[in-house]
CSV table of C-alpha atoms and ligand atoms in Angstrom, one decimal:
chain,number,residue,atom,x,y,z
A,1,UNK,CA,120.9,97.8,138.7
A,2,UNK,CA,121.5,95.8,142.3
A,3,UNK,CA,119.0,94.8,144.4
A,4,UNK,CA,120.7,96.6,148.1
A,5,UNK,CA,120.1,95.1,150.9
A,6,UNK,CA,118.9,98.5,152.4
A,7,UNK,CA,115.9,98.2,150.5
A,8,UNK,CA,114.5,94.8,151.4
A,9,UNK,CA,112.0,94.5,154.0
A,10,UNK,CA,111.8,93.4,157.2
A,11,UNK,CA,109.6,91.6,159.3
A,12,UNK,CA,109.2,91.7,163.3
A,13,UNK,CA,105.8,90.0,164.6
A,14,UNK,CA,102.9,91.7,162.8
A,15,UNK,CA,104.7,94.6,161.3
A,16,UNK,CA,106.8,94.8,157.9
A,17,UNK,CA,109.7,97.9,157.4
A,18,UNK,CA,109.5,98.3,153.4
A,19,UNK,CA,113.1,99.0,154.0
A,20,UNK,CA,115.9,99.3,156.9
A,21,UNK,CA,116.3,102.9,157.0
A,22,UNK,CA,114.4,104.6,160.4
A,23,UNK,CA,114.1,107.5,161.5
A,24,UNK,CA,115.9,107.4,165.1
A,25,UNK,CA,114.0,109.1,168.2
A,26,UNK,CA,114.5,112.6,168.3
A,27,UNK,CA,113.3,114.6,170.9
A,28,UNK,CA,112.1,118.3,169.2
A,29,UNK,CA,111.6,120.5,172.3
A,30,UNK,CA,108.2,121.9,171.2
A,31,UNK,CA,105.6,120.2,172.9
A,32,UNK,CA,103.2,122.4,175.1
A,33,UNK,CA,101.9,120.4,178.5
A,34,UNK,CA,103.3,117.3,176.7
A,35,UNK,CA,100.7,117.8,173.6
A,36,UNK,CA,102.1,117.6,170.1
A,37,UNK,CA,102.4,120.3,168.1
A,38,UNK,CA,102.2,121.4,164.5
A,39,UNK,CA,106.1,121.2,164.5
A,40,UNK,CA,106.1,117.8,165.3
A,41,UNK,CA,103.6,116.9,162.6
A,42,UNK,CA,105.7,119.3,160.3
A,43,UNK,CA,109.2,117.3,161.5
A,44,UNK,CA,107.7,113.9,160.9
A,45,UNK,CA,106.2,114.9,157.3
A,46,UNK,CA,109.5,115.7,156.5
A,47,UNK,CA,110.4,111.6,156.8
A,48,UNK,CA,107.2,110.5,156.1
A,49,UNK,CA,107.8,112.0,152.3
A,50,UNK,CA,111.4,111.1,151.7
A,51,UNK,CA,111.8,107.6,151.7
A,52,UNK,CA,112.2,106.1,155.1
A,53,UNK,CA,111.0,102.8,156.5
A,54,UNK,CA,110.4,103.2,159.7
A,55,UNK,CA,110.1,105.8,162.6
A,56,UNK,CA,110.4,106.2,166.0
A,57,UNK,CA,108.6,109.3,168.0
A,58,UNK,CA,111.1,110.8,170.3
A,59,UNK,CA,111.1,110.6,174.7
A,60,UNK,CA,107.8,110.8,175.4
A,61,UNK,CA,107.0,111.0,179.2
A,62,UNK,CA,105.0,108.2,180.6
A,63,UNK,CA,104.5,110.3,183.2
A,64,UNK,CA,104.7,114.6,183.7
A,65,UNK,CA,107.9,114.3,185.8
A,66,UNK,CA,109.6,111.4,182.9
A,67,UNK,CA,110.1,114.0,180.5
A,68,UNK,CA,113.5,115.3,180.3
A,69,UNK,CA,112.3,119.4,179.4
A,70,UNK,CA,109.2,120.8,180.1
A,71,UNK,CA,108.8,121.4,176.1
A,72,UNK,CA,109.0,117.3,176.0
A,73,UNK,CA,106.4,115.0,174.6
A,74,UNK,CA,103.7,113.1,177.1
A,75,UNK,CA,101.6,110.4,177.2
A,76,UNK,CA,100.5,110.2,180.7
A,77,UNK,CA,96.9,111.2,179.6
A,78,UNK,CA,93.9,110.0,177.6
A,79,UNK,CA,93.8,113.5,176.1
A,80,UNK,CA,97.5,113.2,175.0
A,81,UNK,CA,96.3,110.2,172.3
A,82,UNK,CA,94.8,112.8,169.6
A,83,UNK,CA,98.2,114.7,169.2
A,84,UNK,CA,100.1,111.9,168.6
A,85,UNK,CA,97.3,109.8,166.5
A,86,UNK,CA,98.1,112.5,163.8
A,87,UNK,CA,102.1,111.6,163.6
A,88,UNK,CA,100.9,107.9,163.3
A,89,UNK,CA,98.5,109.0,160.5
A,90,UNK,CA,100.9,111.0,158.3
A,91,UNK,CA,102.9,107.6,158.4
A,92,UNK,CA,100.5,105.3,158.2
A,93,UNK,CA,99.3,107.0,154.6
A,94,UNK,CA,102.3,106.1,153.1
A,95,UNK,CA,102.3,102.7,154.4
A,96,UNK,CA,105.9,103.2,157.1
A,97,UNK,CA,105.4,101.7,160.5
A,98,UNK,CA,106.0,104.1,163.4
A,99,UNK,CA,106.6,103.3,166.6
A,100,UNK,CA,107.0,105.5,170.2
A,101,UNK,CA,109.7,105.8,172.5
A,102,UNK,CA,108.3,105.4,176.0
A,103,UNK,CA,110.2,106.5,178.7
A,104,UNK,CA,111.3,108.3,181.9
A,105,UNK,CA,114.1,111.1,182.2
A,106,UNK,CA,115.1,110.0,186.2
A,107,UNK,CA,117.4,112.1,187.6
A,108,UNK,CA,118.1,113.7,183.9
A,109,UNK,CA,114.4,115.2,184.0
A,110,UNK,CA,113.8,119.1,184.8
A,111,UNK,CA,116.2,120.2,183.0
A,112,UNK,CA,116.7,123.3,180.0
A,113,UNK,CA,116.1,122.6,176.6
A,114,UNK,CA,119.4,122.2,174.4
A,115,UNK,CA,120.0,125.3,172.7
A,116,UNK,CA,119.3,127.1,176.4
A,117,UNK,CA,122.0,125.1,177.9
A,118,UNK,CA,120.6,121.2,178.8
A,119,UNK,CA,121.1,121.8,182.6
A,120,UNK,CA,118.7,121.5,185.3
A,121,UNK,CA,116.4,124.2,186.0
A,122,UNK,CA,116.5,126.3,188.7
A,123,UNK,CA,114.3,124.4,191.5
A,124,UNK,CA,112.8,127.5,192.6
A,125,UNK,CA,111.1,128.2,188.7
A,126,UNK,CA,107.3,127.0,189.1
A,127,UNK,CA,108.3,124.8,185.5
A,128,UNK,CA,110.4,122.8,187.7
A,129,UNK,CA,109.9,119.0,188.7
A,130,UNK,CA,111.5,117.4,191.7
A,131,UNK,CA,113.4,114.6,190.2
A,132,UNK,CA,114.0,110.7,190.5
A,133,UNK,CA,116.1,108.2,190.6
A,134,UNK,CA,117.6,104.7,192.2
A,135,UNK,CA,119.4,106.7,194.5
A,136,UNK,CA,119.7,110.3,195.8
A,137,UNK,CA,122.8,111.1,193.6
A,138,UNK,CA,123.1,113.8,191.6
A,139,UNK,CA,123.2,113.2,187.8
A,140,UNK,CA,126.4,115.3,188.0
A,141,UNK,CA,128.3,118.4,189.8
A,142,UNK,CA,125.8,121.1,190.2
A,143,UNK,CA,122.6,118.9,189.5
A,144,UNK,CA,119.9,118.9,192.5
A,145,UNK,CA,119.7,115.7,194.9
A,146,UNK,CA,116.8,113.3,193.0
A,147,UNK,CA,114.7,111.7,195.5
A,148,UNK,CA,115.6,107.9,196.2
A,149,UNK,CA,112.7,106.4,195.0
A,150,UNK,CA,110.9,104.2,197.6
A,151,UNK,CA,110.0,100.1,196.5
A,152,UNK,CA,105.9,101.3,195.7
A,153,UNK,CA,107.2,104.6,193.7
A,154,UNK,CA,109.1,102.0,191.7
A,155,UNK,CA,105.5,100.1,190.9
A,156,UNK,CA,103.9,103.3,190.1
A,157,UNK,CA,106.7,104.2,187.8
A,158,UNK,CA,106.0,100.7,185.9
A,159,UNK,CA,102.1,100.9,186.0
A,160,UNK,CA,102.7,104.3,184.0
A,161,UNK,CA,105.0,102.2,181.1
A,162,UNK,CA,101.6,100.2,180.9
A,163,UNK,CA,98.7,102.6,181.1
A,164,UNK,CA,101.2,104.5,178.5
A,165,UNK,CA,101.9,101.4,176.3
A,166,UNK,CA,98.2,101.2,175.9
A,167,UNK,CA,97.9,104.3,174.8
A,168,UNK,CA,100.4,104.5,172.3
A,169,UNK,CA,98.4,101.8,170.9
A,170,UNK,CA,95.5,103.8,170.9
A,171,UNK,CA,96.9,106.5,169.1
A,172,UNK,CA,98.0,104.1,166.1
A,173,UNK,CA,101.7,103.3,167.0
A,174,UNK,CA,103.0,100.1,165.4
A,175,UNK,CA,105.5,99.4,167.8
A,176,UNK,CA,106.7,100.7,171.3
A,177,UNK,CA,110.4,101.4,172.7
A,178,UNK,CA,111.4,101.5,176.0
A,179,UNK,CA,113.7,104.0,176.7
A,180,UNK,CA,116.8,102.4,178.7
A,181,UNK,CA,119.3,104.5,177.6
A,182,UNK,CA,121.2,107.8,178.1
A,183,UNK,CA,121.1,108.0,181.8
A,184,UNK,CA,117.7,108.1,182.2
A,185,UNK,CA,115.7,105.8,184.6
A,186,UNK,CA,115.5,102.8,183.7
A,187,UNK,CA,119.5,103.5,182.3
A,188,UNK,CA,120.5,104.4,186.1
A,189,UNK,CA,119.1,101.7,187.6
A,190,UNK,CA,121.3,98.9,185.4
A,191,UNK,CA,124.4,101.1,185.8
A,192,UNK,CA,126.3,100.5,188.9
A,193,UNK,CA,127.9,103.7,188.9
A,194,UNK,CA,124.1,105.3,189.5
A,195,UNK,CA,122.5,102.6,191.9
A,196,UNK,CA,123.4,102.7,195.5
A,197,UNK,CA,120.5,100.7,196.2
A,198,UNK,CA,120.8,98.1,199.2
A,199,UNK,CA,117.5,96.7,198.2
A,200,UNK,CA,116.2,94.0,195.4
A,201,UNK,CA,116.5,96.6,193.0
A,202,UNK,CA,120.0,97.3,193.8
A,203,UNK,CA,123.5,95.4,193.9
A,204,UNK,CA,123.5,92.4,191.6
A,205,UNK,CA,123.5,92.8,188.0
A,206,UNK,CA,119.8,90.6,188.5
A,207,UNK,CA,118.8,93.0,190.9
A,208,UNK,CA,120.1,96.3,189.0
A,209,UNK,CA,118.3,95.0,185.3
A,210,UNK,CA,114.9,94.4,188.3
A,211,UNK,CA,113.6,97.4,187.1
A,212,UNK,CA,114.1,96.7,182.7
A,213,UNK,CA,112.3,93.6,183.2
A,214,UNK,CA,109.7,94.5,185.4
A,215,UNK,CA,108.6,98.1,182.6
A,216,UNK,CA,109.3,95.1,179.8
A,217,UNK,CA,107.2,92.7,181.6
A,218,UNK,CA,104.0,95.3,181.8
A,219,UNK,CA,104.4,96.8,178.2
A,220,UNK,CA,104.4,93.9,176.6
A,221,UNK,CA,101.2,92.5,178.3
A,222,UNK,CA,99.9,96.1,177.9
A,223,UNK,CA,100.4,95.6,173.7
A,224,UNK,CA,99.5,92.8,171.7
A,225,UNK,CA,101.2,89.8,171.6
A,226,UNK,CA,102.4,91.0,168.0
A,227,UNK,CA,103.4,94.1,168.5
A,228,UNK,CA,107.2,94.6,167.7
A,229,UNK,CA,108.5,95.8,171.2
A,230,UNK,CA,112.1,97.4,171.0
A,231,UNK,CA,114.7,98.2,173.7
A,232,UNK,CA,117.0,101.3,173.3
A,233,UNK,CA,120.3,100.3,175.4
A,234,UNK,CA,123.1,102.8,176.3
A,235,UNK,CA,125.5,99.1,175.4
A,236,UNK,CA,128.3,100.6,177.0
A,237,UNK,CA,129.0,103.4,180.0
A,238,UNK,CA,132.1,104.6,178.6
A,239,UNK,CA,133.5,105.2,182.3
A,240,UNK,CA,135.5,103.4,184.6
A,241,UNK,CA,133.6,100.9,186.7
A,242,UNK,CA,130.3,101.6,184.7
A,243,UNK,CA,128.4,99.1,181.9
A,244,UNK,CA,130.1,97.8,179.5
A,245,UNK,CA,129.3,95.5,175.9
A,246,UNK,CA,129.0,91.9,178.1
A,247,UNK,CA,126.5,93.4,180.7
A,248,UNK,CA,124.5,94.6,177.3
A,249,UNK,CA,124.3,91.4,176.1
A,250,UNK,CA,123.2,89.8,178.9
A,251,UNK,CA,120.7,92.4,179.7
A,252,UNK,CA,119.7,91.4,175.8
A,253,UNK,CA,119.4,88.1,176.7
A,254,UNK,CA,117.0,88.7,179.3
A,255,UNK,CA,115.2,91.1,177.8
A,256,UNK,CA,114.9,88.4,174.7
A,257,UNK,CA,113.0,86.0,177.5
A,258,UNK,CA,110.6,88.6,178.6
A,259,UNK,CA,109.6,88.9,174.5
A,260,UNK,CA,112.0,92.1,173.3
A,261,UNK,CA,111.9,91.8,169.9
A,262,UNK,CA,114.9,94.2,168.9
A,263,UNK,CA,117.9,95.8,170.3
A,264,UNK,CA,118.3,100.0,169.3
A,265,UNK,CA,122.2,100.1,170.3
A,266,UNK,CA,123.1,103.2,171.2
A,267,UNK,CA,125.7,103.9,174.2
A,268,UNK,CA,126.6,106.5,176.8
A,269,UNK,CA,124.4,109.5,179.3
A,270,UNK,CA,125.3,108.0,182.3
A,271,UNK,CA,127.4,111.1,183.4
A,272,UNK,CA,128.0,110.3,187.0
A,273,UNK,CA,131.1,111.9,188.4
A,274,UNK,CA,133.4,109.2,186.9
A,275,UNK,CA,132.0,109.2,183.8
A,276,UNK,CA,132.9,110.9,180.7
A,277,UNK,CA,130.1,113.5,179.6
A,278,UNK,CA,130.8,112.8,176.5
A,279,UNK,CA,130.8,109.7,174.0
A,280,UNK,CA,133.9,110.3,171.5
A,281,UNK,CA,131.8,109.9,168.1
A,282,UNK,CA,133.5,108.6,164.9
A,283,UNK,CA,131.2,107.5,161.8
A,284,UNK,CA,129.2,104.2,162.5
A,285,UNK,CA,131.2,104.3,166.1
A,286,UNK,CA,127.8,102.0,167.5
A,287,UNK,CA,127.3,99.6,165.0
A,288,UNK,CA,130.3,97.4,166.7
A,289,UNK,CA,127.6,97.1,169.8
A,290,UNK,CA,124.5,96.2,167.5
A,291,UNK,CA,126.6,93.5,165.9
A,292,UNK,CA,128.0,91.8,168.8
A,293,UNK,CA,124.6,91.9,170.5
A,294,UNK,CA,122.8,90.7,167.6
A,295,UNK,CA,125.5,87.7,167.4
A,296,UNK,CA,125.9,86.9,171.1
A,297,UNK,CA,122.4,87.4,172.1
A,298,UNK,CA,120.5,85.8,169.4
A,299,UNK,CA,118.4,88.9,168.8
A,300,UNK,CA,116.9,91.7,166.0
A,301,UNK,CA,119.3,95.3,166.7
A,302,UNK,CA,119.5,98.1,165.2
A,303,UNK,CA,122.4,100.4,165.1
A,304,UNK,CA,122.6,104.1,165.1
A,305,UNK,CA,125.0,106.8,165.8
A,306,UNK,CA,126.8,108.8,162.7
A,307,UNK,CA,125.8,106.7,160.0
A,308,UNK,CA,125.4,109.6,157.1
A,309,UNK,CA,126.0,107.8,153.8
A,310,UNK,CA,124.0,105.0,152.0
A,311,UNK,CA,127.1,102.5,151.3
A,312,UNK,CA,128.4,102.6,155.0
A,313,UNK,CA,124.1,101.7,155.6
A,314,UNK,CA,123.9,99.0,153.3
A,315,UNK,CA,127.2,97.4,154.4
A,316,UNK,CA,125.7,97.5,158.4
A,317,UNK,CA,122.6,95.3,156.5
A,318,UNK,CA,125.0,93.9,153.6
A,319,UNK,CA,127.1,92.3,156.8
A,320,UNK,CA,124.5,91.3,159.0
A,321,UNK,CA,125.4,93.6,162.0
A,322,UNK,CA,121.9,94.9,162.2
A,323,UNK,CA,118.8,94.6,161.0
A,324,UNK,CA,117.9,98.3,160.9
A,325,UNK,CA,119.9,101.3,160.8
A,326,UNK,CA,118.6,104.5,162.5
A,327,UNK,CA,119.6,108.0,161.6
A,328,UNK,CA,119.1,111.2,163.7
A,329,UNK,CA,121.0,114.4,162.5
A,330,UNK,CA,121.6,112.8,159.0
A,331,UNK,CA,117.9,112.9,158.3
A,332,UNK,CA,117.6,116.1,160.1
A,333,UNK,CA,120.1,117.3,156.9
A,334,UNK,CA,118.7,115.3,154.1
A,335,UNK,CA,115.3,114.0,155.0
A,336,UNK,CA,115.0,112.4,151.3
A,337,UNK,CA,117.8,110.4,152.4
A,338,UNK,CA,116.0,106.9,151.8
A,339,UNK,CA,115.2,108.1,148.3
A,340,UNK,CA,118.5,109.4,147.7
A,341,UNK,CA,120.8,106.3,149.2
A,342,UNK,CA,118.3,104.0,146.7
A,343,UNK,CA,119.5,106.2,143.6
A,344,UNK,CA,123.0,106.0,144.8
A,345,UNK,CA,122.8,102.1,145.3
A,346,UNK,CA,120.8,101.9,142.2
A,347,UNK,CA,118.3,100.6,143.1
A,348,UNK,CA,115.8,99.5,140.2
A,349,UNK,CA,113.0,101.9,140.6
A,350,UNK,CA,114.6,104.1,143.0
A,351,UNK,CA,111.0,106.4,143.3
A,352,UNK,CA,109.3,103.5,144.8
A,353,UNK,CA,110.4,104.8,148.1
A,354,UNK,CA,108.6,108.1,147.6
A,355,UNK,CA,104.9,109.0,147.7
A,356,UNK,CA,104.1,108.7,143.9
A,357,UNK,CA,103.6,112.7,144.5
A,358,UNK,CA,107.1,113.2,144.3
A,359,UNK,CA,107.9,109.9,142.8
A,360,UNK,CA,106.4,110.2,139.5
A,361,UNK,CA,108.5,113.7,138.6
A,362,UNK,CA,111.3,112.7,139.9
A,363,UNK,CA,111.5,109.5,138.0
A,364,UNK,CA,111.2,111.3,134.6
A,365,UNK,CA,113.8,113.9,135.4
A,366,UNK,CA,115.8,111.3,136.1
A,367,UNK,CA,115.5,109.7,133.0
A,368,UNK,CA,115.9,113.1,131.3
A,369,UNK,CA,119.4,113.8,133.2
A,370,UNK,CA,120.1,110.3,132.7
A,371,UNK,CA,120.4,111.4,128.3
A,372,UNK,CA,122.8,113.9,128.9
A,373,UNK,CA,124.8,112.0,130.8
A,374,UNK,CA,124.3,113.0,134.5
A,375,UNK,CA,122.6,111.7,137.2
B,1,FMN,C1,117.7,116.6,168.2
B,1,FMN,C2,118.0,115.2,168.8
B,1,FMN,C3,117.1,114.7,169.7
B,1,FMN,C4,117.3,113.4,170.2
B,1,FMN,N1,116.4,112.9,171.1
B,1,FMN,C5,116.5,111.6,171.4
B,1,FMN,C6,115.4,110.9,172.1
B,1,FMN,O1,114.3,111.5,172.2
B,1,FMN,N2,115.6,109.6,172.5
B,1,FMN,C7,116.8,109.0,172.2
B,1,FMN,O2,117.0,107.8,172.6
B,1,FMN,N3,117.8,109.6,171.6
B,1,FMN,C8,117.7,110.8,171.1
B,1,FMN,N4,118.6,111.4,170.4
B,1,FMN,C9,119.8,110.6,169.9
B,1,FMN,C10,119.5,110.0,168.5
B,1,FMN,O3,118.3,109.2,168.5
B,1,FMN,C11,120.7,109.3,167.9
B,1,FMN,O4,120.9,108.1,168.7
B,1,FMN,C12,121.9,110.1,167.9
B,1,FMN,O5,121.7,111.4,167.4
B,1,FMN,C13,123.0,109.5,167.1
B,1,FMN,O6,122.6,109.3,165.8
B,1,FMN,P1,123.0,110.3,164.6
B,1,FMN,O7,124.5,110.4,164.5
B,1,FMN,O8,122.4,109.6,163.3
B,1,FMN,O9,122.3,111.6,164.9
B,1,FMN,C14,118.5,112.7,169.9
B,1,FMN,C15,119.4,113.3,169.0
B,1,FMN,C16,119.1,114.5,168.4
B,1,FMN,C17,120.1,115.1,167.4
């Protein structure tokens, strides 16, 4: 027996993850007028039973024209809390702290679903939104113009992070993230390669992060003071001229003044014409960006981004280069993946992670594979 580091707990403010492993945000495509669905519910139960310690809901518009698909989750209305109190309550009974992603798809909003192509809708189709952003640039070739968005649109954006925030915590979340990553709002005002602004949101790196600090500012007084708040950063633009891992740490620096409690280090979206569309993605190809950032910045990350097996997770934790480790499409595969990474890092009592439902058969077939030899 060892006693892995995956499996310890860890505390930010008033909330305690039994162990690192959390489910990352991942958007499902299955929402109807932004209300959740049984699918969702039926997607999160999948987590909630296997073994994680943590969760976090995917985009969820703060307002109609934030989401990113009009299948997208939203929380820009009172009646939106129900739908989502029932994610936080199939959690909540097996004692794993969820939190929601807040955020706002910019210039990447109106656009197809995945599996129907990702691009932007046709402007003309009545499920179409005019879009947003910093400035009226395209997100790439063939995208419509977003409308440059004026300095009092900008406050109205942020007021909808904090009538939003307080919802979330109506509906039972444990913790918020901010979405500032993936070319999204927020992501397209710090990248200089997306804001052309001449104003006080626009030029400096100060001015450029104006907009991170100001949603920060009004979520965190829109939660209580305990609440774990987290930050999910594209660290670098990959693209010539665009963000890169120094920028990300200062923006964690600042974000660590303003009461950020954790860095979710992710990377890429940004997609203007210079950029590359595409990340090139090699196992645990992040986690170099959640260590520096947790080093030079003095703050909590997490990393993410092709981490499928439970020794490359404990060595992330082992190492110090986070303090949680998210996983998207590996949990998508092998939702029990909590439960089976504490058997493969024998862990003493390896069923502890599961409901006792599943925990108290598996433990005796365990025990009877473990006579004949196998495991
Ligand atoms: C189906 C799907 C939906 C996703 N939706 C979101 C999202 O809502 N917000 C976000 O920040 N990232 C989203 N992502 C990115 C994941 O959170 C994660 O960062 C990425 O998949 C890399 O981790 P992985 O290799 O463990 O999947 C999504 C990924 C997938 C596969």
């Amino acid at each position: 027996m060892t006693s892995p580091m995956l499996f310890t707990p860890f505390t930010l403010g008033n909330v305690t993850f039994p162990n690192r492993v959390v489910v990352s945000p991942m958007c499902q495509y299955e929402a109807v007028d932004g209300y959740v669905q049984d699918w969702h519910r039926a997607h999160h139960a999948r987590f909630a039973l296997g073994g994680v310690g943590g969760a976090v809901v995917e985009a969820t518009g703060v307002t109609a024209e934030g989401r990113i698909t009009p299948s997208c989750l939203g929380i820009w209305d009172d009646s939106q809390i129900d739908g989502l109190a029932t994610i936080t309550a199939l959690y909540r009974k097996y004692g794993i702290p969820t939190g929601i992603q807040l955020g706002h798809s910019g210039r990447k909003g109106s656009s197809a679903s995945p599996w129907d192509g990702a691009g932007p809708l046709d402007p003309s189709s009545p499920e179409a939104w005019q879009t947003v952003a910093p400035g009226a640039v395209p997100h790439s070739e063939g995208w419509p113009a977003p409308h440059a968005l004026e300095a009092d649109e900008i406050g109205e954006i942020v007021d909808a992070f904090a009538a939003a925030a307080k919802r979330a915590v109506a509906a039972g979340f444990d913790f918020v993230e901010i979405h500032g990553a993936h070319g999204y709002l927020i992501h397209t005002f710090i990248s200089p390669l997306s804001n052309t602004r001449t104003d006080s949101y626009g030029g400096s790196f100060e001015n450029r992060i104006r907009l991170a600090l100001e949603v920060t500012e009004a979520v965190r007084a829109a939660i209580p003071a305990d609440m774990p708040l987290f930050y999910r950063a594209s660290a670098v633009d990959h693209a010539e001229g665009g963000l890169d891992i120094g920028d990300t740490v200062r923006l964690a620096k600042a974000l660590k003044e303003k009461r950020v409690d954790l860095i979710d280090c992710s990377a890429g979206g940004i997609n203007g014409p210079v950029a590359r569309t595409r990340i090139p993605q090699t196992p645990g190809h992040q986690i170099p960006y959640a260590d520096e950032i947790r080093r030079d910045a003095d703050i909590a990350t997490m990393a993410v981004g092709l981490i499928t097996d439970a020794a490359q997770a404990e060595a992330v934790i082992a190492e110090g280069k986070a303090d949680l480790v998210a996983l998207g499409r590996e949990l998508l595969s092998d939702p029990a993946f909590g439960y089976h990474a504490a058997v493969q890092l024998g862990l003493a009592d390896p069923e502890s992670v599961l409901p006792k439902n599943y925990g108290f058969y598996l433990s005796r077939r365990r025990e009877a594979l473990a006579r004949h030899g196998k495991s």
